[in-house]
Coordinates of C-alpha atoms in Angstrom, one line a residue:
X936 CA 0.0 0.0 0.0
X937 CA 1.2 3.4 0.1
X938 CA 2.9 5.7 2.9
X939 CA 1.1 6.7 6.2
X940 CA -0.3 9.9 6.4
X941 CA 0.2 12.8 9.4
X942 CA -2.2 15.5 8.2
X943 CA -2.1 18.8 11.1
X944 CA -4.5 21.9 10.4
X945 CA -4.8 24.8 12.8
X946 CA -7.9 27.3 12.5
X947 CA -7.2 30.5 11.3
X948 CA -3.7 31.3 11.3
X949 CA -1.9 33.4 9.4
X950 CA 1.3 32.6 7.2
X951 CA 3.6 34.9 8.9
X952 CA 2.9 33.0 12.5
X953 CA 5.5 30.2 11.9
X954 CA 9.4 30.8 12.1
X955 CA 10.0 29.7 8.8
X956 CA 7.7 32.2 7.4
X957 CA 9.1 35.0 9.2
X958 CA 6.9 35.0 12.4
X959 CA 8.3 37.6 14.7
X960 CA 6.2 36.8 17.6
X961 CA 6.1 32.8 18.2
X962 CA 8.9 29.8 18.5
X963 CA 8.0 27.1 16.7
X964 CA 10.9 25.4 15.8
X965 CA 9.1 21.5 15.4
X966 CA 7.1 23.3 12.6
X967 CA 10.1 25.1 11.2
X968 CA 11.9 21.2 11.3
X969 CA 9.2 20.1 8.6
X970 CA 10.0 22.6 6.8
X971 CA 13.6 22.6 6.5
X972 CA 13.7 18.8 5.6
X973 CA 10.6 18.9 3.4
X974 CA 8.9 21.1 1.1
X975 CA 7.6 24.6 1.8
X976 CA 4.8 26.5 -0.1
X977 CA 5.2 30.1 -0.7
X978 CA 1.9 30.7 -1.8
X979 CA -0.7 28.2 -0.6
X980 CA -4.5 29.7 -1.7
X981 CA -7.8 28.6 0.2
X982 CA -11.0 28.9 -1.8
X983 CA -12.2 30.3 1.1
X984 CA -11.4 32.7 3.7
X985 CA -14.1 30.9 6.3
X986 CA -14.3 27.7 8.1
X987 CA -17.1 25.3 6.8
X988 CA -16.2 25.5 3.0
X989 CA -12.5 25.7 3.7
X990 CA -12.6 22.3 5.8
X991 CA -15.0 20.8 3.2
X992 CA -12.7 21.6 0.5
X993 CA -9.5 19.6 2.2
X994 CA -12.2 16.8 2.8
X995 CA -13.3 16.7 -0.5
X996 CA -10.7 18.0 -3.0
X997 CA -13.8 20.3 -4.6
X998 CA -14.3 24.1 -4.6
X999 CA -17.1 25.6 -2.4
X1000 CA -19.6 26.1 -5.1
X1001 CA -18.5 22.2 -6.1
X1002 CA -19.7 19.8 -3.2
X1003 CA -22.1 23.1 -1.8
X1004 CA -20.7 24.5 1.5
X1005 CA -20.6 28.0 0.3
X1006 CA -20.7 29.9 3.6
X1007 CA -20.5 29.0 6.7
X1008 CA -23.8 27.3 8.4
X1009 CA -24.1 25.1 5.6
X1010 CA -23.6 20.7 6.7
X1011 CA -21.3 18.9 4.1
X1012 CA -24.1 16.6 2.5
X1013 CA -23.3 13.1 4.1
X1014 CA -23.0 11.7 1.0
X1015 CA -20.5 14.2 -0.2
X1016 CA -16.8 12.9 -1.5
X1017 CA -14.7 12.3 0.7
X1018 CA -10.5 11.3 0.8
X1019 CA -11.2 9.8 4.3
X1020 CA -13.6 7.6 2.9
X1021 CA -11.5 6.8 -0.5
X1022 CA -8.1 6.2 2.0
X1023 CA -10.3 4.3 4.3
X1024 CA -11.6 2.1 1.4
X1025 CA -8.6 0.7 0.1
X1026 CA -7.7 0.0 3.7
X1027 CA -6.0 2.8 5.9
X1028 CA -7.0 3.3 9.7
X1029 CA -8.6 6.6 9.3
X1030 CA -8.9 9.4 12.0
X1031 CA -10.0 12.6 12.7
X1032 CA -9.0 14.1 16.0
X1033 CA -10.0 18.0 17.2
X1034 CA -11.9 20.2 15.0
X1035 CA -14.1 18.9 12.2
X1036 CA -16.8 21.8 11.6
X1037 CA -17.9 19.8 7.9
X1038 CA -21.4 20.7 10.2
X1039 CA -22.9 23.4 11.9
X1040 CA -21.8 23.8 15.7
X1041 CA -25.1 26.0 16.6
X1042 CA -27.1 22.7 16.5
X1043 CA -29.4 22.7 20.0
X1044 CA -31.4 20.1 18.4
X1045 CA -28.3 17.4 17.6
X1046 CA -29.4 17.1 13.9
X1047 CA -25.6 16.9 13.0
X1048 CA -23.7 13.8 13.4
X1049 CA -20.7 15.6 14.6
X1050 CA -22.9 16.5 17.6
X1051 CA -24.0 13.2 18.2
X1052 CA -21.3 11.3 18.9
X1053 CA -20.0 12.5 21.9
X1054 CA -23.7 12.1 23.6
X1055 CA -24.1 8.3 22.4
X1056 CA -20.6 7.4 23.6
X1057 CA -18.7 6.9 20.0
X1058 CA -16.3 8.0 17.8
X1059 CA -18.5 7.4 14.5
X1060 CA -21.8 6.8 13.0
X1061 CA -23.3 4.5 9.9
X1062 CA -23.2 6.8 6.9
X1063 CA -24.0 7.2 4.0
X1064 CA -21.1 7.2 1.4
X1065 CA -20.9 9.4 -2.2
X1066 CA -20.8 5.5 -3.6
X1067 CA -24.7 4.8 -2.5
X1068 CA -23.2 2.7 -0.1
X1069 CA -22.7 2.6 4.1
X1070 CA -20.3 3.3 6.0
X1071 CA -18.0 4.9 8.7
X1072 CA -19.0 8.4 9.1
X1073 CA -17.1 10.5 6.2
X1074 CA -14.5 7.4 6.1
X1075 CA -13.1 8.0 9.6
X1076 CA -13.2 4.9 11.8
X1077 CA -12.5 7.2 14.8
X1078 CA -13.8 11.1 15.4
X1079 CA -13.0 12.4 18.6
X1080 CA -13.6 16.0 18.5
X1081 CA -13.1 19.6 20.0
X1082 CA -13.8 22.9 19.0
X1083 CA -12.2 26.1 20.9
X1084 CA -13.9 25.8 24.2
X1085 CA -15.4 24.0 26.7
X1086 CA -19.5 24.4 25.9
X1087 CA -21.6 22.3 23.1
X1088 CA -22.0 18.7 22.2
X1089 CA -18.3 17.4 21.3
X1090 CA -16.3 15.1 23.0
X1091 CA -13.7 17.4 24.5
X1092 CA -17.0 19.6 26.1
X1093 CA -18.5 16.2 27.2
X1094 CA -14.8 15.4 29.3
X1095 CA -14.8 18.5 30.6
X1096 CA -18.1 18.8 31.8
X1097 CA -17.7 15.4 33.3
X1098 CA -14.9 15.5 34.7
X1099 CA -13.4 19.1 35.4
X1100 CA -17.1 20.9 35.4
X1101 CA -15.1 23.6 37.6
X1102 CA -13.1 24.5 34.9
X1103 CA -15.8 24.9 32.2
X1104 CA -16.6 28.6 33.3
X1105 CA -13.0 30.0 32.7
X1106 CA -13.4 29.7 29.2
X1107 CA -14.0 32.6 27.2
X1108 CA -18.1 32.7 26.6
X1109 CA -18.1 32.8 22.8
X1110 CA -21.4 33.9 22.5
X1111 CA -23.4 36.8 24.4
X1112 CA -26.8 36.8 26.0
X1113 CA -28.5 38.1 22.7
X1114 CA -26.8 34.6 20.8
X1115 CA -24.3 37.4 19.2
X1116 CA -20.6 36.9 18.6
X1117 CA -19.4 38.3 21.9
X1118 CA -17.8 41.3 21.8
X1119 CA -16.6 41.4 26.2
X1120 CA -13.1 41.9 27.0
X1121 CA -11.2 40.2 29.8
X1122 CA -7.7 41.2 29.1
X1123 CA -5.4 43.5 29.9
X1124 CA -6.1 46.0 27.1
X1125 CA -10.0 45.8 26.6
X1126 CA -9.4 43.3 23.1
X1127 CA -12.5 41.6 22.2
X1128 CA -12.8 38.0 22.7
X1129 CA -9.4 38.3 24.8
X1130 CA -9.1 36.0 28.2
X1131 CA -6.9 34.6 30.6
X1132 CA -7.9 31.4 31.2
X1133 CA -7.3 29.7 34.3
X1134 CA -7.5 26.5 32.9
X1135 CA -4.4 24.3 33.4
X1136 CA -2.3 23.9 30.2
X1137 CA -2.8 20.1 29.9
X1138 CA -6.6 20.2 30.1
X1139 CA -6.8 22.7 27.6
X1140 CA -8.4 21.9 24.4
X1141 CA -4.6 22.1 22.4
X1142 CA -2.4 19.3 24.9
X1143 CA -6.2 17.1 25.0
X1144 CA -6.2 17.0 21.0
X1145 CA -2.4 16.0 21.1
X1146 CA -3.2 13.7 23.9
X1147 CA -5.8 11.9 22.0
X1148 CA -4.3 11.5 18.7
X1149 CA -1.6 9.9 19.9
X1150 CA -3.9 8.0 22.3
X1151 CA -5.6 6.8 18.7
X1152 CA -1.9 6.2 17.0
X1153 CA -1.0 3.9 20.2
X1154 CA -4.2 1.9 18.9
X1155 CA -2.6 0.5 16.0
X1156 CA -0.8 -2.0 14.9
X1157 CA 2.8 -1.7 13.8
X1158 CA 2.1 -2.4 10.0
X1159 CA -0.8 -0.9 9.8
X1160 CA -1.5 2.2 7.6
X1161 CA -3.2 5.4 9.1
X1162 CA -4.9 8.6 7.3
X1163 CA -4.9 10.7 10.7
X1164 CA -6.5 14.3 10.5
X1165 CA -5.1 16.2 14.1
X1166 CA -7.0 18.9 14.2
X1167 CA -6.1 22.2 16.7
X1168 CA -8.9 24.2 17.3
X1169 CA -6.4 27.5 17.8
X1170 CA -4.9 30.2 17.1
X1171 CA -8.9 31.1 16.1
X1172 CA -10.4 33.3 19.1
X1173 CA -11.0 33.6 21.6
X1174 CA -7.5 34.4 22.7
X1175 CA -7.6 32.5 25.6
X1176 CA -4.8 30.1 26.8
X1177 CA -3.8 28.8 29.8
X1178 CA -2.9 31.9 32.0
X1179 CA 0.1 29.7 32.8
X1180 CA 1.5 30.3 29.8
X1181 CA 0.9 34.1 28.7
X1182 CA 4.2 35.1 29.9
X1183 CA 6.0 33.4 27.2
X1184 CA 5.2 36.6 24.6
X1185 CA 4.5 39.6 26.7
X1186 CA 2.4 42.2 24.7
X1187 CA 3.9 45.5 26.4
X1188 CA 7.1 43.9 25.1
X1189 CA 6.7 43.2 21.4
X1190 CA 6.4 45.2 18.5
X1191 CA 3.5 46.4 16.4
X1192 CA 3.0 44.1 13.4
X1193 CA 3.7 45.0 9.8
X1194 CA 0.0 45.0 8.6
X1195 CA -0.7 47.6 11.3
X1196 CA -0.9 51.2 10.2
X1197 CA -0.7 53.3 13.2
X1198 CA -1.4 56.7 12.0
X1199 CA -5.4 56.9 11.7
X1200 CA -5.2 59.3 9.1
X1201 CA -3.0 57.2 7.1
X1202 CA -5.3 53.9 8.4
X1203 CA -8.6 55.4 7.0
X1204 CA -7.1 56.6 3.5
X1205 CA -5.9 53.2 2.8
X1206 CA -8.9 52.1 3.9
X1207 CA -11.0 54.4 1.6
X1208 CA -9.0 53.1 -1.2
X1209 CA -11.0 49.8 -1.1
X1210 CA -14.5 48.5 -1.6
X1211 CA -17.3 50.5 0.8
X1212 CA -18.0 47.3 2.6
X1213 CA -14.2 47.6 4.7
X1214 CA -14.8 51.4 5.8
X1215 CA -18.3 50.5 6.7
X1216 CA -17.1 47.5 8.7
X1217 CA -14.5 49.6 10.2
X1218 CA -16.6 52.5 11.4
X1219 CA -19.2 49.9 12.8
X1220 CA -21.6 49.9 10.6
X1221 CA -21.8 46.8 8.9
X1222 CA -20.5 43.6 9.4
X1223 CA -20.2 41.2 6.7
X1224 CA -20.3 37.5 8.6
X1225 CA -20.8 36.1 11.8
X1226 CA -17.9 35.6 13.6
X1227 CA -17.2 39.5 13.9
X1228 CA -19.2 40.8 16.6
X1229 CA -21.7 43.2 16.2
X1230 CA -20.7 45.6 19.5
X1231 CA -17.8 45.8 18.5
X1232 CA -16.2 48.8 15.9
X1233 CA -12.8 48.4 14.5
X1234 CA -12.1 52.1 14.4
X1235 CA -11.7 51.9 18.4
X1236 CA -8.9 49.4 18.6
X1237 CA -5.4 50.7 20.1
X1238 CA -1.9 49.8 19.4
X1239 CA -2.1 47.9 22.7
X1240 CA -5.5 45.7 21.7
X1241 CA -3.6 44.7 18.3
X1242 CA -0.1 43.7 20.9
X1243 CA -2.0 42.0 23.0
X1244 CA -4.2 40.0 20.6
X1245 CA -1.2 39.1 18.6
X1246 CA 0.8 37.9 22.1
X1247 CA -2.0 35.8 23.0
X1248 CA -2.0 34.4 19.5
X1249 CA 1.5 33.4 19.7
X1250 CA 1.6 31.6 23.2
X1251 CA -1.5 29.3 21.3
X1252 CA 0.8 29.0 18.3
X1253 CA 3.6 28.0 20.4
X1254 CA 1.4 25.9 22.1
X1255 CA 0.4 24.2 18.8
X1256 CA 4.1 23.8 18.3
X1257 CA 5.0 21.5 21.2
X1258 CA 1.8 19.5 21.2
X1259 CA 3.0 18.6 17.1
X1260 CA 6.5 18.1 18.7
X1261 CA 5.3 15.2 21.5
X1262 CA 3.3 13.9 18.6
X1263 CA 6.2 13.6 16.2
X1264 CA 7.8 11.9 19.4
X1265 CA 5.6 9.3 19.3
X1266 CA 5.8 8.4 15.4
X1267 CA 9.6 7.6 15.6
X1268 CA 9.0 5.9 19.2
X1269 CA 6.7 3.5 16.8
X1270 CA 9.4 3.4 14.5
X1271 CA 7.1 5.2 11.8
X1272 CA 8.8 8.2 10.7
X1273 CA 10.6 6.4 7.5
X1274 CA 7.2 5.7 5.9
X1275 CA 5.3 8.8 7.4
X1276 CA 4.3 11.8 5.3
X1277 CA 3.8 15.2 7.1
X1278 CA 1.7 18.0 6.4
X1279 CA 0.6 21.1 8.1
X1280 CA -1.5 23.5 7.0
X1281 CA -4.8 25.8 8.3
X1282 CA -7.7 26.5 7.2
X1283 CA -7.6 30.8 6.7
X1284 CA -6.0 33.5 8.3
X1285 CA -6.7 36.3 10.6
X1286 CA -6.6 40.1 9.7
X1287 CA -4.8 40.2 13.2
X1288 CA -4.6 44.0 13.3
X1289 CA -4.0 44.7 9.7
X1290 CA -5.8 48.0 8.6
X1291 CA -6.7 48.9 11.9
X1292 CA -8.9 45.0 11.7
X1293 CA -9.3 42.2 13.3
X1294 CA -11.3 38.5 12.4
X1295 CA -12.5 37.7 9.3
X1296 CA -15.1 38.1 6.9
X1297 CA -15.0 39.2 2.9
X1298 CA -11.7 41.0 2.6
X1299 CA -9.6 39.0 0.1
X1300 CA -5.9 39.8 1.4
X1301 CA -3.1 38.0 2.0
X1302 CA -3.9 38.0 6.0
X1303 CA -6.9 35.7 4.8
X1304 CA -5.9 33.6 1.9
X1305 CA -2.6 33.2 1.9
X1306 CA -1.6 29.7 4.4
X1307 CA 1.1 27.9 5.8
X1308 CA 1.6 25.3 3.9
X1309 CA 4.5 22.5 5.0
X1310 CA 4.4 18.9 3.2
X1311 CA 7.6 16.6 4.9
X1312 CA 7.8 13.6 2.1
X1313 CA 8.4 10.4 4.6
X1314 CA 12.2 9.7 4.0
X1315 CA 11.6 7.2 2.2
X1316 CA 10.0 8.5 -0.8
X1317 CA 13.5 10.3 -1.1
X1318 CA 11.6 13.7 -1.8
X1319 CA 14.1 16.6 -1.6
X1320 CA 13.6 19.8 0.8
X1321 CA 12.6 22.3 -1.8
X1322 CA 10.6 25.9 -1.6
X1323 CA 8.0 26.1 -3.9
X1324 CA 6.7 29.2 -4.8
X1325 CA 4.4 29.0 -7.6
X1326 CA 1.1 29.2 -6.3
X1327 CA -1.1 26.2 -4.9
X1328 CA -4.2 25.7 -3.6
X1329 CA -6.2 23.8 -0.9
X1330 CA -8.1 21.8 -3.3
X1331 CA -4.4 20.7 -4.5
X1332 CA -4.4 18.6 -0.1
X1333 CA -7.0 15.8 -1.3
X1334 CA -5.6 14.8 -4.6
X1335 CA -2.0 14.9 -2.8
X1336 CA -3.2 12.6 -0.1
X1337 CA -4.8 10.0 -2.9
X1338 CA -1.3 10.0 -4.1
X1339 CA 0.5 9.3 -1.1
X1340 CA -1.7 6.2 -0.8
X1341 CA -0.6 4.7 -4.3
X1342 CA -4.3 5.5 -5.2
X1343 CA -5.4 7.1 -8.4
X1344 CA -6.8 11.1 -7.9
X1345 CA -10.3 10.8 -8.4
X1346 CA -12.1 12.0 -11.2
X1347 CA -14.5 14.3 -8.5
X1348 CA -11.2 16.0 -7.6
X1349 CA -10.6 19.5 -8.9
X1350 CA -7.0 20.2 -7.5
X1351 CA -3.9 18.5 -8.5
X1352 CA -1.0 16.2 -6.3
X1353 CA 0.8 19.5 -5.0
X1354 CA 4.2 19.4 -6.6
X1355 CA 7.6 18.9 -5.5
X1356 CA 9.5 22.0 -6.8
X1357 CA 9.1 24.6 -8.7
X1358 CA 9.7 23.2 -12.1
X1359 CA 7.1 20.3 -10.9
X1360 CA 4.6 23.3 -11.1
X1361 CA 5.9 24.9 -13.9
X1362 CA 5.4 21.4 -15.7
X1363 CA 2.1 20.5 -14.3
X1364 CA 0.4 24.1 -14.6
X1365 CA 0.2 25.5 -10.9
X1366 CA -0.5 29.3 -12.3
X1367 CA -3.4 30.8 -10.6
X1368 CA -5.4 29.9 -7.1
X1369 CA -9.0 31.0 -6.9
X1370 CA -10.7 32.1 -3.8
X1371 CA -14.7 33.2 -3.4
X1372 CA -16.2 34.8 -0.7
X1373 CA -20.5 34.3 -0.4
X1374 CA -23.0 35.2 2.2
X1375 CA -26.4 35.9 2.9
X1376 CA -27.1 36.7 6.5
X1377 CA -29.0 39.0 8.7
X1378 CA -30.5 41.0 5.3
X1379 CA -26.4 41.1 4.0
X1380 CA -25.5 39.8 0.9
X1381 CA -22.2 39.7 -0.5
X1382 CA -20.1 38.4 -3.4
X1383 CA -16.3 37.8 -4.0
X1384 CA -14.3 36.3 -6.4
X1385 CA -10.9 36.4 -6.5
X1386 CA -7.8 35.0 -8.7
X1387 CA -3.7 35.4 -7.7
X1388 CA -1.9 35.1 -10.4
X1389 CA 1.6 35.9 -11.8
X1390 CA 2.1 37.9 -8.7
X1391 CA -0.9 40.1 -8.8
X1392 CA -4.4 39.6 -6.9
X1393 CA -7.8 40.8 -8.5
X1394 CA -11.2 40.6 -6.7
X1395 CA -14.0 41.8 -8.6
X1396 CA -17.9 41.9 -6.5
X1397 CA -21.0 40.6 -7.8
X1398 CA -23.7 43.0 -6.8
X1399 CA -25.2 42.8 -3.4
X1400 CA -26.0 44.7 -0.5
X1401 CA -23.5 47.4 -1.1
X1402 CA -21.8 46.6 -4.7
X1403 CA -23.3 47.4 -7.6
X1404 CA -20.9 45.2 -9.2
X1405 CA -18.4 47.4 -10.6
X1406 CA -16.2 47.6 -7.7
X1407 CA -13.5 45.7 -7.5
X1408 CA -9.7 45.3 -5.7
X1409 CA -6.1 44.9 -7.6
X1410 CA -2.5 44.5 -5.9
X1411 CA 0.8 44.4 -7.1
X1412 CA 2.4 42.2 -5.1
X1413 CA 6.1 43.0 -5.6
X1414 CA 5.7 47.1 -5.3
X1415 CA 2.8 46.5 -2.2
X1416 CA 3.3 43.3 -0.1
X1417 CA 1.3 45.0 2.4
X1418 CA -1.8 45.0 0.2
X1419 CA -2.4 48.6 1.1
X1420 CA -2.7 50.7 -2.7
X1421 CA -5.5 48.9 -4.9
X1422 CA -4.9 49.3 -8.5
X1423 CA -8.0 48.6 -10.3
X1424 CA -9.4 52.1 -11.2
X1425 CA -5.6 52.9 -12.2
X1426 CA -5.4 52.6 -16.3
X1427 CA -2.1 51.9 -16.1
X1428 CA -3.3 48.5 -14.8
X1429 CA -6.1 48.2 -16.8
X1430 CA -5.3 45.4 -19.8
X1431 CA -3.7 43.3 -16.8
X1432 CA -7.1 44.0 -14.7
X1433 CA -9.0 42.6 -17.8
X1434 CA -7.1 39.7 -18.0
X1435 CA -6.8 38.5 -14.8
X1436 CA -10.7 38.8 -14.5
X1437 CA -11.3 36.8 -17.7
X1438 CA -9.0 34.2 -16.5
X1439 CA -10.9 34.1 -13.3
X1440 CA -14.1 34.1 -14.8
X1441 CA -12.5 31.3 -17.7
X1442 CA -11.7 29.0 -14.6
X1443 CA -15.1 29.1 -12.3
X1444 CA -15.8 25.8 -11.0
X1445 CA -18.9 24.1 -11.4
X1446 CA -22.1 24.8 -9.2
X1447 CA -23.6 22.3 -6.8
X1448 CA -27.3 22.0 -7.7
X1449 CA -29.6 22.4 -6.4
X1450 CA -28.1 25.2 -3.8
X1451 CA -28.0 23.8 -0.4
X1452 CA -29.7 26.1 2.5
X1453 CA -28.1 27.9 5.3
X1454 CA -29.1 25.7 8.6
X1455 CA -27.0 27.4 11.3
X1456 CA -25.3 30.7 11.6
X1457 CA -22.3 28.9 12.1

C-alpha cells in the first residue's frame, strides 16, 4: 500500500505566525523542522477565507460552489466525496482528531452527526457514502472532537463537563446573551474575545487534541497504515490560553506588526482606497459575517489591543508547536517516521490588526488567503527539501493525499497532487489559485471572487448589499506586499485587470445543484 499519512490543520492562522515564514512573535521550531527537511509553499490559496467551506474543500478535493458548502452554516451533505472515505476504502486506519466543523456547531437540536457522537458514547456513526453505499462516518473509523472551548455537544465539552465541570466557566463565553458573537473583553487592554484562562495547560483543548491523537496512534498495529487528521482548534479566538502560559510573549514587550498602520489618518485613507464594505465595517456599521461581533467597531482598537491579541495568539501558536512536537515523538517511538508523510497546513487566516482590523469576513488579502503550507515527504520516498513558490491551492491537499496512498486522484477531484519543486509546477500548470467569498445573512449579501496570479491579486464583487458590481480590488504584489494601494481604477493596470478577470471568470468551478440552504449561523 502506500505511505502513512500525518495530516495537522490549525484554524485561522496566518502565514507569517511560523518561524519559517518570518513569524516575529512565536517559537516554533518543530514546525520550522518540517519545513527545513521537506517542502515549503510560498503561496498556498484557500478557496475560502471561512471555516465550513474551507474544511469541506481539504475533505473533499472540490471548490465551495463544487460539493455546496458556500458559507458557513451550511452541513457537508453526508454523502459528499470524501479522501477519508476513499483512504479508508482501500484500507487505511482513518482518524479525525479535534476540530471537524464539515457541520454546523449552533445545532441545540443534535441534527448533526458531529454533535452526536459525543452524547451516544462513540467516535463514529453508519453513513452514507458518495458511492450509495454505508459506512463509517465520512471514512473516519474514529472522530473524537473539540472545538475552541469547553460548551456544546463534542467530546472534549462532554470530558470536561464530566470531569473538570469547575473549569468549564473560565473559558471565554463565545457567545453573548443576545446569541451574538461576543464582543466582552477580559484582558489586559479591553481586546475583544481576549481571556486569561485559568484552565491548566494540559486540560486545555490544544495538549487534549495532542493527547488523543496519539492515544488513537498507540491503537494500532505496527504495520498498519493510518490517514490521521489532528486537528487544533487554535490560534482562532477567543484568545484565551492557559494563563500559565501568557508570559512566554508579553504584549507591552513586542512590536506592532507590519499589517498595522498606526497613524489613523494614514489607516482610513488606505482604507477608503478599497471596496465601501471595509470602511463601513471599520466605522461599525456593517459587518459582513458572523464571527465578527456586532458591538464591537474596529475604528476603536489601540496599538495595545492589536499587541495584545497578537501575544495571546502566539503563546497558542507556540502551544500548537509543542503538542505537534510530542506527537512527532511518538511516530519515531513507533518506528514510523521512514514511511510517514507530514503536512501542516490551516484553514484561513486572521486580519490580526491589519488596517486597523481584526477576524474575518470578505476581505480577500493576503492576511486571509494566503496559508502555511508545509508537506515533509516520509524519508523514504527520497523527496528533496525544496521551496515552492508558484502558487497552490487547498483543493491541491486531497488529490495529494490519494497519491501518497498509491491510489489514483479521483475523477470528483478538482486540485492537483501539490508538486515537489518549482519546475514540478511549472510542468504541471500550478498558475493561478481562486478564492470566493459568499454570504447571505442577517438582510447582507455579498459576493467575491478572487484570482492570484503571476504575482498580482484581483477581486471583482458581484452585486449585493453594497456593490453594484463594478467595484473591485487589484494589488501588485512586488511594489505593495502589504496590500495597502488597490490598483483597479488605475489605467495603467487596466489590460492586466482585464485579463486577470477573464481568467478568473474562464476558470469558475462548477455549481452544486440544487443550492444547499443555510441551517446554522455557524
Amino acid at each position: 500500500m502506500g505511505r502513512k499519512i500525518l495530516f495537522i490543520t490549525t484554524d485561522q492562522q496566518r502565514y507569517d505566525t511560523i518561524g519559517c515564514n518570518g513569524a516575529t512573535f512565536a517559537r516554533t521550531p518543530n514546525i520550522d523542522s518540517l519545513a527545513e527537511t521537506g517542502i515549503r509553499y510560498e503561496r498556498m490559496h484557500n478557496q475560502s477565507v471561512v471555516c465550513m467551506p474551507s474544511r469541506s474543500t481539504m475533505l473533499t478535493g472540490q471548490h465551495q460552489h463544487t460539493h455546496g458548502v458556500w458559507m458557513n452554516g451550511i452541513p457537508l451533505p453526508e454523502d459528499a466525496p470524501s479522501v477519508a472515505a476513499d483512504l479508508h476504502t482501500a484500507g487505511y486506519k482513518t482518524a479525525l482528531v479535534g476540530k471537524a466543523h464539515f457541520e454546523p456547531f449552533f445545532d441545540p437540536f443534535s441534527r448533526f452527526t458531529e454533535n452526536k457522537l459525543s452524547g451516544e458514547g462513540v467516535f463514529t456513526l453508519p453513513s452514507r457514502q458518495a458511492d450509495g453505499t454505508i459506512g463509517v462516518h465520512r471514512g473516519f473509523d474514529h472522530m473524537e472532537l473539540a472545538t475552541h472551548g469547553a460548551v456544546g455537544a463534542l467530546h472534549y465539552a462532554l470530558d470536561m463537563n464530566v470531569h473538570h465541570p469547575e473549569m468549564v466557566g473560565d473559558f471565554y463565553r463565545v457567545l453573548d446573551n443576545d446569541f451574538e458573537v461576543n464582543a466582552e473583553s477580559f484582558g489586559e487592554t479591553g481586546a475583544p474575545q481576549v481571556k486569561y484562562n485559568e484552565v491548566p495547560r494540559d486540560l486545555y483543548h490544544t495538549d487534549w487534541v495532542a493527547n488523543k491523537t496519539i492515544d488513537w496512534l498507540n491503537t494500532l498495529g505496527q504495520g498498519d497504515d493510518f490517514f490521521c487528521w489532528m486537528s487544533f482548534p487554535d490560534p482562532h479566538h477567543p484568545w484565551d490560553p492557559p494563563t500559565s502560559e501568557k508570559d512566554r510573549v508579553p504584549w507591552r514587550d513586542i512590536d506592532l506588526p507590519d499589517g498595522y498602520i498606526e497613524d489613523r489618518s494614514e489607516r482610513e485613507r488606505v482604507i477608503d482606497g478599497k471596496p465601501r464594505h471595509w470602511r463601513l465595517w471599520y466605522d461599525g456599521n456593517l459587518v459582513g459575517n458572523y464571527e465578527a461581533p456586532k458591538k464591537w467597531v474596529p475604528s476603536t482598537m489601540t496599538p495595545d489591543q492589536v499587541r495584545e491579541v497578537n501575544a495571546l495568539n502566539a503563546v497558542e501558536v507556540e502551544l500548537i508547536d509543542e503538542a505537534i512536537g510530542r506527537v512527532l515523538a511518538t511516530i519515531e517511538a513507533r518506528g514510523w517516521t521512514d514511511d510517514v508523510d507530514v503536512i501542516f497546513t490551516t484553514d484561513h487566516g486572521e486580519l490580526q490588526g491589519d488596517y486597523g482590523l481584526l477576524f474575518k469576513g470578505p476581505y480577500h488579502t493576503d492576511a486571509l488567503m494566503r496559508l502555511p503550507l508545509i508537506w515533509k515527504p516520509a524519508p523514504s520516498a527520497s523527496i528533496p527539501s525544496q521551496v515552492v513558490t508558484k502558487p497552490v491551492s487547498m483543493v491541491d491537499l486531497a488529490p495529494t493525499f490519494a497519491t501518497i496512498a498509491g491510489l489514483q486522484v479521483p475523477g470528483h477531484m478538482q486540485g492537483n497532487p501539490l508538486p515537489t519543486d518549482d519546475r514540478d509546477a511549472a510542468t504541471r500548470g500550478f498558475e493561478r489559485s481562486l478564492t470566493a467569498w459568499d454570504c447571505e445573512l442577517f438582510g447582507v449579501c455579498m459576493y467575491l471572487r478572487t484570482i492570484h496570479r503571476d504575482g498580482y491579486t484581483a477581486t471583482y464583487y458581484l452585486p449585493g448589499t453594497v456593490h453594484d458590481g463594478t467595484e473591485g480590488e487589484l494589488y501588485v504584489h512586488a511594489e505593495d506586499p502589504l496590500q495597502r494601494t488597490n490598483r483597479w481604477d488605475d489605467p495603467a493596470l487596466r489590460g492586466i485587470r482585464n485579463d486577470l478577470i477573464a481568467d478568473l471568470r474562464d476558470h469558475q468551478p462548477p455549481v452544486h445543484d440544487p443550492e444547499l440552504p443555510v441551517a446554522a449561523p455557524v
